[in-house]
Tab-separated table of C-alpha atoms in Angstrom:
chain	number	residue	atom	x	y	z
A	1	MET	CA	-2.948	28.698	-23.441
A	2	ILE	CA	-1.350	27.795	-19.874
A	3	TYR	CA	-3.995	25.660	-19.259
A	4	LEU	CA	-3.466	23.770	-22.224
A	5	ARG	CA	0.658	23.490	-21.286
A	6	LEU	CA	-0.389	22.837	-17.680
A	7	PHE	CA	-2.669	19.437	-18.407
A	8	TRP	CA	0.025	18.258	-21.008
A	9	GLU	CA	2.652	18.590	-18.877
A	10	PHE	CA	1.130	16.644	-16.411
A	11	PHE	CA	-0.386	14.410	-18.831
A	12	LYS	CA	2.916	13.613	-19.309
A	13	ALA	CA	4.157	12.794	-15.767
A	14	GLY	CA	1.102	10.606	-15.150
A	15	LEU	CA	1.443	8.427	-18.698
A	16	PHE	CA	5.256	7.347	-17.454
A	17	ALA	CA	5.968	7.764	-14.002
A	18	VAL	CA	5.221	3.990	-13.081
A	19	GLY	CA	5.595	2.579	-9.792
A	20	GLY	CA	3.397	5.426	-7.529
A	21	GLY	CA	3.285	9.217	-6.220
A	22	MET	CA	7.586	9.493	-5.520
A	23	ALA	CA	7.891	7.824	-9.270
A	24	THR	CA	6.258	11.453	-9.704
A	25	LEU	CA	9.184	13.319	-8.571
A	26	PRO	CA	11.656	13.311	-11.338
A	27	PHE	CA	9.459	14.591	-14.206
A	28	LEU	CA	8.046	17.330	-11.923
A	29	TYR	CA	11.938	18.110	-11.608
A	30	ASP	CA	12.132	18.356	-15.383
A	31	ILE	CA	9.011	20.214	-15.324
A	32	SER	CA	10.361	23.332	-13.082
A	33	ASP	CA	13.512	22.605	-15.273
A	34	ARG	CA	12.025	23.388	-18.849
A	35	THR	CA	9.641	25.904	-17.790
A	36	GLY	CA	10.485	27.283	-14.987
A	37	TRP	CA	7.163	27.665	-13.129
A	38	PHE	CA	8.498	26.653	-10.070
A	39	THR	CA	12.055	25.954	-8.223
A	40	HIS	CA	13.498	23.070	-7.072
A	41	ALA	CA	13.170	24.476	-3.608
A	42	GLN	CA	9.604	25.000	-4.091
A	43	LEU	CA	9.295	21.665	-4.840
A	44	ALA	CA	11.296	20.434	-2.070
A	45	ASP	CA	8.751	22.399	0.026
A	46	MET	CA	5.931	20.820	-1.540
A	47	VAL	CA	7.112	17.157	-0.786
A	48	ALA	CA	7.404	18.331	3.015
A	49	VAL	CA	4.190	19.655	2.808
A	50	SER	CA	2.326	16.323	1.055
A	51	GLU	CA	3.705	14.538	4.040
A	52	SER	CA	1.753	16.824	6.068
A	53	THR	CA	-1.426	17.129	3.840
A	54	PRO	CA	-4.224	13.951	3.139
A	55	GLY	CA	-4.127	13.053	-0.355
A	56	PRO	CA	-2.004	11.279	-2.721
A	57	ILE	CA	1.614	12.795	-3.088
A	58	GLY	CA	1.396	12.690	-6.355
A	59	VAL	CA	-1.469	14.894	-6.612
A	60	ASN	CA	-0.746	16.975	-3.882
A	61	MET	CA	1.936	17.889	-5.905
A	62	ALA	CA	-0.128	18.680	-9.348
A	63	THR	CA	-2.249	20.740	-7.113
A	64	TYR	CA	0.465	23.101	-5.399
A	65	VAL	CA	1.807	23.490	-8.711
A	66	GLY	CA	-1.175	24.112	-10.885
A	67	PHE	CA	-1.668	26.618	-8.465
A	68	LEU	CA	1.480	28.404	-8.151
A	69	THR	CA	1.371	28.673	-12.002
A	70	SER	CA	-2.262	29.874	-12.402
A	71	GLY	CA	-4.428	30.005	-9.609
A	72	VAL	CA	-7.308	27.162	-8.184
A	73	GLY	CA	-7.984	26.790	-12.034
A	74	GLY	CA	-4.395	25.816	-12.884
A	75	ALA	CA	-4.590	23.343	-9.416
A	76	ALA	CA	-7.770	21.529	-11.293
A	77	VAL	CA	-6.189	21.112	-14.812
A	78	ALA	CA	-3.029	19.781	-13.520
A	79	THR	CA	-4.647	17.481	-11.345
A	80	LEU	CA	-6.624	16.400	-14.006
A	81	GLY	CA	-4.105	16.139	-16.227
A	82	LEU	CA	-1.929	13.839	-14.051
A	83	VAL	CA	-5.114	11.409	-13.339
A	84	THR	CA	-6.266	11.015	-16.845
A	85	PRO	CA	-3.351	8.396	-18.490
A	86	SER	CA	-4.938	6.535	-15.521
A	87	ILE	CA	-8.603	6.795	-15.762
A	88	VAL	CA	-8.075	5.911	-19.648
A	89	ILE	CA	-5.675	2.887	-18.580
A	90	ILE	CA	-6.875	1.388	-15.381
A	91	LEU	CA	-10.634	1.177	-17.577
A	92	ILE	CA	-9.118	-0.872	-20.411
A	93	ILE	CA	-7.276	-3.081	-17.965
A	94	SER	CA	-9.935	-3.524	-15.570
A	95	ALA	CA	-12.314	-4.096	-19.020
A	96	PHE	CA	-10.072	-6.834	-19.750
A	97	LEU	CA	-9.670	-8.183	-16.447
A	98	GLN	CA	-13.655	-8.723	-16.083
A	99	ARG	CA	-13.772	-10.355	-19.429
A	100	PHE	CA	-11.321	-12.819	-18.332
A	101	ARG	CA	-11.797	-13.276	-14.647
A	102	ASP	CA	-12.705	-16.693	-15.633
A	103	SER	CA	-9.954	-17.838	-17.056
A	104	LYS	CA	-7.894	-20.403	-15.562
A	105	TYR	CA	-4.773	-18.440	-16.353
A	106	VAL	CA	-5.823	-14.960	-15.184
A	107	ASN	CA	-6.236	-16.931	-11.638
A	108	ALA	CA	-3.491	-18.811	-11.844
A	109	ALA	CA	-1.194	-15.561	-12.153
A	110	PHE	CA	-3.253	-13.827	-9.555
A	111	TYR	CA	-2.205	-16.609	-7.575
A	112	GLY	CA	1.081	-15.521	-8.495
A	113	LEU	CA	0.617	-11.938	-8.044
A	114	ARG	CA	-1.159	-11.603	-4.437
A	115	PRO	CA	2.052	-12.630	-2.921
A	116	ALA	CA	4.018	-10.025	-4.902
A	117	SER	CA	1.634	-7.476	-4.643
A	118	THR	CA	1.810	-8.020	-0.733
A	119	ALA	CA	5.726	-8.581	-1.226
A	120	MET	CA	6.092	-5.062	-2.693
A	121	ILE	CA	3.516	-3.109	-0.208
A	122	PHE	CA	5.583	-4.920	2.400
A	123	ALA	CA	8.607	-2.878	1.019
A	124	ALA	CA	7.064	0.640	1.137
A	125	LEU	CA	6.134	0.131	4.263
A	126	LEU	CA	10.081	-0.579	5.465
A	127	LEU	CA	10.465	2.739	3.951
A	128	VAL	CA	7.181	4.843	6.038
A	129	VAL	CA	8.688	2.925	9.223
A	130	LYS	CA	12.507	4.477	8.343
A	131	ALA	CA	10.965	7.922	7.568
A	132	ALA	CA	8.821	7.540	11.002
A	133	PHE	CA	11.561	6.001	13.443
A	134	LEU	CA	14.535	8.177	11.738
A	135	PRO	CA	13.385	10.869	10.609
A	136	ASN	CA	16.928	13.091	11.494
A	137	GLY	CA	19.011	10.063	9.455
A	138	PRO	CA	21.065	7.196	11.794
A	139	ALA	CA	20.985	9.296	14.981
A	140	LEU	CA	19.741	7.141	17.894
A	141	PRO	CA	14.996	7.627	17.593
A	142	ASP	CA	13.607	8.771	20.435
A	143	TRP	CA	12.006	5.648	22.426
A	144	ARG	CA	8.660	7.391	22.641
A	145	LEU	CA	8.307	6.907	19.257
A	146	PHE	CA	8.733	2.804	19.793
A	147	ALA	CA	6.199	3.244	22.810
A	148	LEU	CA	3.689	4.665	20.410
A	149	ALA	CA	4.170	2.142	18.194
A	150	ALA	CA	3.819	-0.583	20.736
A	151	VAL	CA	0.950	0.875	21.935
A	152	LEU	CA	-1.297	1.123	18.803
A	153	LEU	CA	-0.667	-1.927	17.667
A	154	VAL	CA	-1.725	-3.230	21.029
A	155	LEU	CA	-5.144	-0.995	20.346
A	156	THR	CA	-5.592	-2.177	17.203
A	157	ASN	CA	-5.458	-5.782	17.149
A	158	HIS	CA	-5.766	-6.912	21.104
A	159	VAL	CA	-8.008	-4.748	22.263
A	160	LYS	CA	-11.640	-5.581	21.975
A	161	ALA	CA	-12.866	-2.304	23.090
A	162	THR	CA	-10.835	-0.312	20.332
A	163	LYS	CA	-9.717	-2.510	18.130
A	164	LYS	CA	-12.494	-1.974	15.424
A	165	LEU	CA	-12.556	1.661	15.627
A	166	HIS	CA	-12.042	3.524	12.061
A	167	PRO	CA	-8.437	4.438	11.575
A	168	ILE	CA	-8.757	7.546	11.499
A	169	VAL	CA	-9.784	7.871	14.932
A	170	PHE	CA	-6.035	6.412	15.541
A	171	ILE	CA	-4.554	9.017	13.254
A	172	ALA	CA	-6.331	11.511	15.229
A	173	ALA	CA	-5.078	10.400	18.644
A	174	SER	CA	-1.495	9.807	17.017
A	175	ALA	CA	-1.440	13.693	16.091
A	176	ALA	CA	-3.078	14.694	19.784
A	177	VAL	CA	-0.080	13.025	20.792
A	178	GLY	CA	2.414	13.539	18.862
A	179	VAL	CA	1.565	17.149	20.136
A	180	ALA	CA	1.164	17.143	23.236
A	181	LEU	CA	4.397	14.911	23.820
A	182	LYS	CA	6.059	17.622	21.340
A	183	LEU	CA	7.391	14.330	19.474
A	184	ALA	CA	9.745	16.244	17.019
A	185	GLU	CA	11.556	18.149	19.117
B	1	MET	CA	-27.896	6.471	-10.922
B	2	LEU	CA	-27.053	10.007	-9.825
B	3	LYS	CA	-27.649	9.130	-6.290
B	4	ASN	CA	-25.020	5.944	-6.586
B	5	ILE	CA	-22.468	8.212	-8.746
B	6	LEU	CA	-22.585	10.979	-5.665
B	7	GLU	CA	-22.139	8.015	-2.991
B	8	LEU	CA	-19.328	6.757	-5.287
B	9	PHE	CA	-17.351	10.359	-5.162
B	10	VAL	CA	-18.451	11.241	-1.524
B	11	THR	CA	-17.555	7.635	-0.465
B	12	PHE	CA	-13.700	7.962	-2.008
B	13	ALA	CA	-14.093	11.790	-1.159
B	14	ARG	CA	-13.849	10.520	2.350
B	15	VAL	CA	-10.949	8.217	1.867
B	16	GLY	CA	-8.853	10.368	0.358
B	17	VAL	CA	-9.416	13.020	2.717
B	18	MET	CA	-8.129	10.539	5.379
B	19	THR	CA	-4.999	9.558	3.299
B	20	PHE	CA	-2.003	10.764	5.447
B	21	GLY	CA	1.300	10.378	3.244
B	22	GLY	CA	0.639	8.970	0.232
B	23	GLY	CA	-0.692	5.720	-1.534
B	24	TYR	CA	0.090	3.545	0.252
B	25	ALA	CA	-1.326	4.555	3.746
B	26	MET	CA	-4.631	4.555	1.552
B	27	LEU	CA	-4.502	0.583	2.148
B	28	PRO	CA	-5.790	0.142	5.919
B	29	ILE	CA	-8.766	3.428	4.539
B	30	LEU	CA	-9.734	1.306	1.655
B	31	GLN	CA	-9.454	-2.247	3.878
B	32	ARG	CA	-12.088	-0.174	6.446
B	33	GLU	CA	-14.300	1.777	3.778
B	34	ILE	CA	-14.847	-0.105	0.654
B	35	VAL	CA	-14.269	-3.748	2.115
B	36	GLU	CA	-16.032	-3.294	5.757
B	37	ARG	CA	-18.413	-0.333	5.052
B	38	LYS	CA	-19.001	-0.553	1.671
B	39	GLY	CA	-18.504	-4.221	0.241
B	40	TRP	CA	-17.747	-3.025	-2.857
B	41	ALA	CA	-14.491	-5.138	-3.032
B	42	THR	CA	-12.913	-8.477	-1.575
B	43	GLU	CA	-9.581	-8.230	-0.050
B	44	GLU	CA	-8.131	-10.109	-2.265
B	45	GLU	CA	-9.411	-8.081	-4.868
B	46	LEU	CA	-7.765	-4.959	-3.635
B	47	THR	CA	-4.725	-6.932	-3.427
B	48	ASP	CA	-4.945	-7.527	-7.455
B	49	TYR	CA	-5.821	-3.855	-7.846
B	50	PHE	CA	-2.545	-2.913	-6.284
B	51	ALA	CA	-0.479	-5.432	-7.493
B	52	ILE	CA	-1.897	-4.063	-11.489
B	53	GLY	CA	-1.607	0.080	-9.981
B	54	GLN	CA	2.144	-0.450	-9.231
B	55	CYS	CA	2.823	-1.909	-12.704
B	56	THR	CA	0.464	0.923	-14.296
B	57	PRO	CA	1.646	4.752	-14.941
B	58	GLY	CA	0.350	6.736	-12.615
B	59	VAL	CA	-0.678	7.182	-8.748
B	60	ILE	CA	-1.619	4.347	-7.275
B	61	ALA	CA	-4.184	5.273	-4.855
B	62	VAL	CA	-6.057	6.948	-8.618
B	63	ASN	CA	-5.221	3.766	-9.818
B	64	THR	CA	-7.275	1.843	-7.499
B	65	ALA	CA	-10.704	4.805	-7.468
B	66	THR	CA	-10.609	4.141	-10.982
B	67	PHE	CA	-11.022	-0.060	-10.498
B	68	ILE	CA	-13.325	-0.172	-7.791
B	69	GLY	CA	-15.583	2.758	-9.466
B	70	ARG	CA	-15.627	0.817	-12.712
B	71	LYS	CA	-16.743	-2.110	-10.967
B	72	ARG	CA	-19.831	-0.318	-9.566
B	73	PHE	CA	-21.048	1.749	-11.785
B	74	GLY	CA	-19.043	1.208	-15.348
B	75	VAL	CA	-16.884	4.297	-16.816
B	76	ALA	CA	-18.357	6.988	-15.283
B	77	GLY	CA	-17.867	5.343	-12.055
B	78	GLY	CA	-14.470	4.799	-12.693
B	79	ILE	CA	-14.524	8.775	-13.810
B	80	PHE	CA	-16.090	10.128	-10.311
B	81	ALA	CA	-14.601	8.171	-7.946
B	82	THR	CA	-11.214	9.025	-8.860
B	83	LEU	CA	-12.464	12.702	-9.672
B	84	GLY	CA	-13.444	11.811	-5.135
B	85	VAL	CA	-10.401	10.781	-4.371
B	86	VAL	CA	-8.025	13.570	-5.646
B	87	PHE	CA	-11.446	16.261	-4.719
B	88	PRO	CA	-10.002	17.149	-1.297
B	89	SER	CA	-6.173	17.399	-2.255
B	90	ILE	CA	-7.348	20.089	-4.354
B	91	VAL	CA	-9.195	21.838	-1.639
B	92	ILE	CA	-7.387	21.164	0.843
B	93	ILE	CA	-3.833	22.142	-1.593
B	94	SER	CA	-5.562	25.262	-2.893
B	95	LEU	CA	-6.585	26.910	0.453
B	96	LEU	CA	-3.150	26.004	2.046
B	97	ALA	CA	-1.062	27.364	-1.028
B	98	GLY	CA	-0.349	30.866	0.498
B	99	VAL	CA	1.035	29.786	3.424
B	100	ILE	CA	2.392	25.970	2.675
B	101	THR	CA	5.933	26.559	3.186
B	102	GLN	CA	5.372	28.251	6.813
B	103	PHE	CA	2.801	25.768	7.831
B	104	SER	CA	5.068	22.550	7.552
B	105	GLU	CA	7.306	24.849	9.582
B	106	LEU	CA	5.134	25.272	12.256
B	107	MET	CA	6.153	23.060	15.517
B	108	TRP	CA	2.578	21.778	16.201
B	109	VAL	CA	2.162	20.644	13.252
B	110	LYS	CA	5.571	18.793	13.132
B	111	ASN	CA	4.729	17.494	16.442
B	112	ALA	CA	1.435	15.597	15.195
B	113	PHE	CA	2.853	14.379	12.123
B	114	ALA	CA	5.403	12.581	14.141
B	115	GLY	CA	2.711	10.808	16.002
B	116	ILE	CA	0.581	10.499	12.386
B	117	ARG	CA	3.570	9.058	10.702
B	118	VAL	CA	3.899	6.412	13.940
B	119	CYS	CA	0.382	5.727	13.409
B	120	VAL	CA	0.435	5.320	9.629
B	121	CYS	CA	2.830	2.791	10.196
B	122	VAL	CA	1.347	0.554	12.491
B	123	LEU	CA	-2.065	0.306	10.322
B	124	ILE	CA	-0.512	-0.333	7.161
B	125	ALA	CA	1.583	-2.758	8.852
B	126	ASN	CA	-1.855	-4.221	9.958
B	127	ALA	CA	-3.117	-4.011	6.370
B	128	VAL	CA	-0.203	-6.045	5.224
B	129	TRP	CA	-0.806	-8.839	8.016
B	130	ARG	CA	-4.139	-9.209	6.296
B	131	LEU	CA	-3.190	-9.061	2.975
B	132	GLY	CA	-0.790	-11.711	3.315
B	133	LYS	CA	-2.942	-14.024	5.067
B	134	LYS	CA	-5.328	-14.271	1.955
B	135	SER	CA	-2.249	-14.117	-0.131
B	136	ILE	CA	0.733	-16.437	1.035
B	137	ILE	CA	-1.141	-19.600	1.510
B	138	ASP	CA	0.978	-22.312	0.643
B	139	LYS	CA	4.879	-22.550	0.675
B	140	TRP	CA	5.441	-21.386	-2.704
B	141	THR	CA	3.364	-18.157	-2.263
B	142	ALA	CA	5.292	-17.786	0.430
B	143	GLY	CA	8.554	-18.252	-2.086
B	144	ILE	CA	7.308	-15.635	-4.431
B	145	PHE	CA	6.882	-13.430	-1.198
B	146	ALA	CA	9.814	-13.787	0.370
B	147	ALA	CA	11.924	-13.195	-3.170
B	148	VAL	CA	9.904	-10.508	-4.400
B	149	ALA	CA	10.301	-9.276	-1.014
B	150	VAL	CA	14.712	-9.325	-1.071
B	151	GLY	CA	14.058	-7.791	-4.612
B	152	ALA	CA	11.650	-4.918	-4.014
B	153	VAL	CA	14.339	-3.663	-0.633
B	154	PHE	CA	17.036	-5.016	-1.683
B	155	THR	CA	17.643	-3.836	-5.977
B	156	LYS	CA	16.225	-1.492	-7.802
B	157	LEU	CA	14.252	-3.319	-10.294
B	158	SER	CA	10.909	-1.917	-11.531
B	159	PRO	CA	8.031	-3.248	-10.154
B	160	VAL	CA	6.797	-4.322	-13.658
B	161	ALA	CA	9.811	-6.761	-13.661
B	162	PHE	CA	8.353	-8.418	-10.168
B	163	VAL	CA	4.712	-8.286	-11.637
B	164	LEU	CA	5.653	-10.031	-14.390
B	165	ALA	CA	7.632	-13.001	-13.049
B	166	ALA	CA	5.094	-13.461	-10.071
B	167	GLY	CA	2.353	-13.736	-12.711
B	168	VAL	CA	4.324	-16.088	-14.688
B	169	CYS	CA	5.431	-17.927	-11.781
B	170	GLY	CA	1.783	-18.421	-10.717
B	171	VAL	CA	0.737	-20.402	-14.190
B	172	VAL	CA	3.924	-22.163	-14.436
B	173	LEU	CA	2.946	-23.427	-10.742
B	174	ARG	CA	-0.902	-23.999	-11.431
B	175	ALA	CA	0.070	-25.617	-14.830
B	176	LEU	CA	2.794	-28.354	-12.238
B	177	PRO	CA	0.598	-31.733	-11.467
B	178	GLY	CA	-0.234	-31.295	-7.914
B	179	LYS	CA	1.461	-28.020	-7.127
B	180	GLY	CA	-0.838	-25.471	-5.816
B	181	GLY	CA	-3.292	-26.838	-8.427
B	182	ALA	CA	-6.165	-26.602	-5.891
B	183	ALA	CA	-7.874	-24.310	-8.525
B	184	GLU	CA	-10.636	-22.159	-6.655
């Protein structure tokens, strides 16, 4: 029974949260209030942890809440609940998209949509930049963070030997630099 | 068929395990794994999927995985690509769940993520630059980019509004004689 309720609660979150992982957050607070499966404090911890583990944040949160409630089975069921609406909706849209791919109007719409999509990703980038460079609010940011960013920009764009490396190489190297220089302290 | 589905699952599990910090951080990884390494989608298609993913419900990473999976191997492809992208999360979070609060308080974890966050910024910035070169192709698309960027940063409007408005702009601009009319 608990599995069914978990699935249903996260199904609703997945169905109504539009605009990416963090949009799931208000739904999770609501689930917490109504079910008492987890506390607001646990949710806040989870947001912090989601930023420190791989994977989409919404999925991480569903997994964590499912696990707290009823172990690994709960983790799997909550996550499946969250992604089921997406899968169904995208499969439908994608079938239409394929059929209308050659339509003049669909092409024209995407001519306008692509720069808009790029702009929305750009806006999201600014939030990521804020979290990375101003982790303590408006306090003066650490200059070493900017130095690391500058080095990475050069290595990923202008150095022939390194710019074709896989992104995960730069992520791993940056983690090592963070630990070596104690960047968070 | 089974081998293809397995390849899809494993590829998206790789993407899932390498995505630190939410759906947008997935973009540079997708460019490398899906566009360059596998050739399963083009940069333009990726931009389209993100546009649709932003105005449909659910996690963007999942929406994008479903799109690419379906394009490769139909409905089963869509489902298995999505299962692949969430699989690492389920395993990692379940393993860490008992010690999760302590984990994020560890000093070396905090230090490592201070570095990783900076790197993710740079990688996303590079990805946006690449998408921009493909999507901002004339003064009209540059105008749409500027308008939506300002709107998304300074207003609380839903992404749905921007996507609908931009789609309508595209159709109208293409219909104007001589304006962006050079159809692909």
